[in-house]
Coordinates of C-alpha atoms and ligand atoms in Angstrom, one line a residue:
X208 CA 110.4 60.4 20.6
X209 CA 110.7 56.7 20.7
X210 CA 109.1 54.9 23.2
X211 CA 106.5 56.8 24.9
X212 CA 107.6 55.2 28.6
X213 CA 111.2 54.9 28.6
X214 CA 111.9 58.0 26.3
X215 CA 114.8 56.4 24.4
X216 CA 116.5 59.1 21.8
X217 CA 117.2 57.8 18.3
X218 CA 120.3 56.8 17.3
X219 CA 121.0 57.6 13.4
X220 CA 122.5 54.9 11.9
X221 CA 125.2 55.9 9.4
X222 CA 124.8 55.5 6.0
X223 CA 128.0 52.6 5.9
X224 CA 126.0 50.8 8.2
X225 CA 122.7 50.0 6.8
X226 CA 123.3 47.3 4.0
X227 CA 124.8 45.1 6.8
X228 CA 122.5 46.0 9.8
X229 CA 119.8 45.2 7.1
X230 CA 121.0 42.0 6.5
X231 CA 121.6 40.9 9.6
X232 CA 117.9 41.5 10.7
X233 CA 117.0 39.6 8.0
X234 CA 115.3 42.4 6.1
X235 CA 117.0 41.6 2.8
X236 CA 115.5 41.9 -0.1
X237 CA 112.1 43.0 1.0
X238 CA 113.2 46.0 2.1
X239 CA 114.8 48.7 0.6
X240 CA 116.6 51.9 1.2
X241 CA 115.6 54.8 -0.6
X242 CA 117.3 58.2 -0.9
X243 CA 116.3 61.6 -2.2
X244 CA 118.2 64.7 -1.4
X245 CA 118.8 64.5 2.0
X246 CA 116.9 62.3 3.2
X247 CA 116.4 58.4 3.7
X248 CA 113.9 56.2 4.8
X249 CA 113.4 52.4 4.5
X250 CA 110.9 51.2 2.0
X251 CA 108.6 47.9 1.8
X252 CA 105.7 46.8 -0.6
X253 CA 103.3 43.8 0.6
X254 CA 100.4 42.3 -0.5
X255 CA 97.4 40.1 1.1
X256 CA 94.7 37.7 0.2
X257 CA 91.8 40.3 0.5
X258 CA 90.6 44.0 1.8
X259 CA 90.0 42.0 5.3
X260 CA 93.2 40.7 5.1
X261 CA 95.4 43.7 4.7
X262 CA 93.6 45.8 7.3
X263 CA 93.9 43.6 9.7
X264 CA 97.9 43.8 9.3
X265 CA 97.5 47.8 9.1
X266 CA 96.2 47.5 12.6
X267 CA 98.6 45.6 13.8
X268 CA 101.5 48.1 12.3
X269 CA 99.3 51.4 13.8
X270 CA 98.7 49.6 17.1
X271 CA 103.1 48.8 17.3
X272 CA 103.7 52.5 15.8
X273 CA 101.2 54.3 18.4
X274 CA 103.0 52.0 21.4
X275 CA 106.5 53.4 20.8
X276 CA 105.2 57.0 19.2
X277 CA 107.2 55.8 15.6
X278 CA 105.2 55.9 12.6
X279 CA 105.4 55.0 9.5
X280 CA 104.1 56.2 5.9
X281 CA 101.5 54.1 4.7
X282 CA 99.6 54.1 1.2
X283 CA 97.3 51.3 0.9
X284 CA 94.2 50.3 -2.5
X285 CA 92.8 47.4 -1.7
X286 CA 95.1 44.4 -0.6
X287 CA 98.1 46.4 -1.7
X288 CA 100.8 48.6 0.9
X289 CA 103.5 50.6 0.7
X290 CA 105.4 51.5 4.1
X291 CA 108.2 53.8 4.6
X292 CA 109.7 54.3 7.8
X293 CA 112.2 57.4 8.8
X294 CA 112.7 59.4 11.5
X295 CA 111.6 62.5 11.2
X296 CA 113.1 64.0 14.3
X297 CA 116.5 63.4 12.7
X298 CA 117.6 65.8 10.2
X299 CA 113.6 65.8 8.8
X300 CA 113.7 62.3 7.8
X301 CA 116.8 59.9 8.4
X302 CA 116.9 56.2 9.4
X303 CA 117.5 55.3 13.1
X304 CA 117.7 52.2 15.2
X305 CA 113.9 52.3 15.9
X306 CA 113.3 52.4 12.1
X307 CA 114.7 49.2 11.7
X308 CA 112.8 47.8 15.1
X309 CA 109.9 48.5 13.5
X310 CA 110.4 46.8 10.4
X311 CA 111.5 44.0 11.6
X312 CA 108.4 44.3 13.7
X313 CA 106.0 44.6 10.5
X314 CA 108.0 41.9 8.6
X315 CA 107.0 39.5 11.8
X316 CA 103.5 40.6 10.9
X317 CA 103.5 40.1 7.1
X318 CA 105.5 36.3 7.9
X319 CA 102.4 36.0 10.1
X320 CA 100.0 36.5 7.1
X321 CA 102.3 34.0 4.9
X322 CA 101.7 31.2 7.1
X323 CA 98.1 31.3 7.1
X324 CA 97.9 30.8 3.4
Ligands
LIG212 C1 106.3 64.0 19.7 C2 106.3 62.7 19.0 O1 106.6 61.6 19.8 C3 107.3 62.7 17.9 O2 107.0 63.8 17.0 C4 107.4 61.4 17.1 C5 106.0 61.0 16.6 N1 106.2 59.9 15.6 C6 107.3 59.9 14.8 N2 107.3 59.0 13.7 C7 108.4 59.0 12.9 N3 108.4 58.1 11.9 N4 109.4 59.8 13.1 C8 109.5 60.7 14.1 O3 110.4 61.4 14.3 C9 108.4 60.7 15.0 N5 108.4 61.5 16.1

């Protein structure tokens, strides 16, 4: 359930919907949609300067995910990270609105890590 406090229900956002909902948060082309079967989830590879580096940022992202009880898939060697967000209450894994929150959340974080190079 999103948001441990105000206990907002996903909303599923259709299919039809995501290229331009993904472009209008500005999420285009570092994320990416991926489907398999029935399910989808939004997808997002980074990289940082050092070990130091990226788990700081994977604090950050657990800190946001454990706030509003949404959390992502992460697979991290080194300075490298692969995210995917989906909703696993919808459907066993679909995107909703708080799946694009939350990336628009860690790409704040990542622009973050850009700057102080
Ligand atoms: C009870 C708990 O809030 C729910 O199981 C939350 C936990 N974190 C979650 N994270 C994600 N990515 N999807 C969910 O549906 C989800 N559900």
């Amino acid at each position: 359930m999103y948001n441990k406090i105000s206990k907002v229900a996903y909303v599923k956002i259709p299919s039809s919907e995501l290229s331009v909902k993904l472009s209008k948060l500005g999420l285009l082309p570092n994320w990416s949609v991926k489907i398999c079967t029935q399910h989808q989830s939004l997808v997002r590879e980074c990289s940082f300067p050092d070990f130091e580096t990226t788990w700081s940022f994977l604090n950050q992202v657990a800190m946001r995910a454990h706030l509003w009880g949404h959390h992502p898939t992460i697979k991290t060697t080194y300075n490298k990270v692969n995210l995917e967000l989906t909703t696993h209450d919808i459907d066993g894994g679909n995107i909703s609105d708080i799946d694009l929150k939350l990336a628009k959340r860690i790409e704040s974080y990542i622009n973050l890590y850009k700057l102080q190079r």
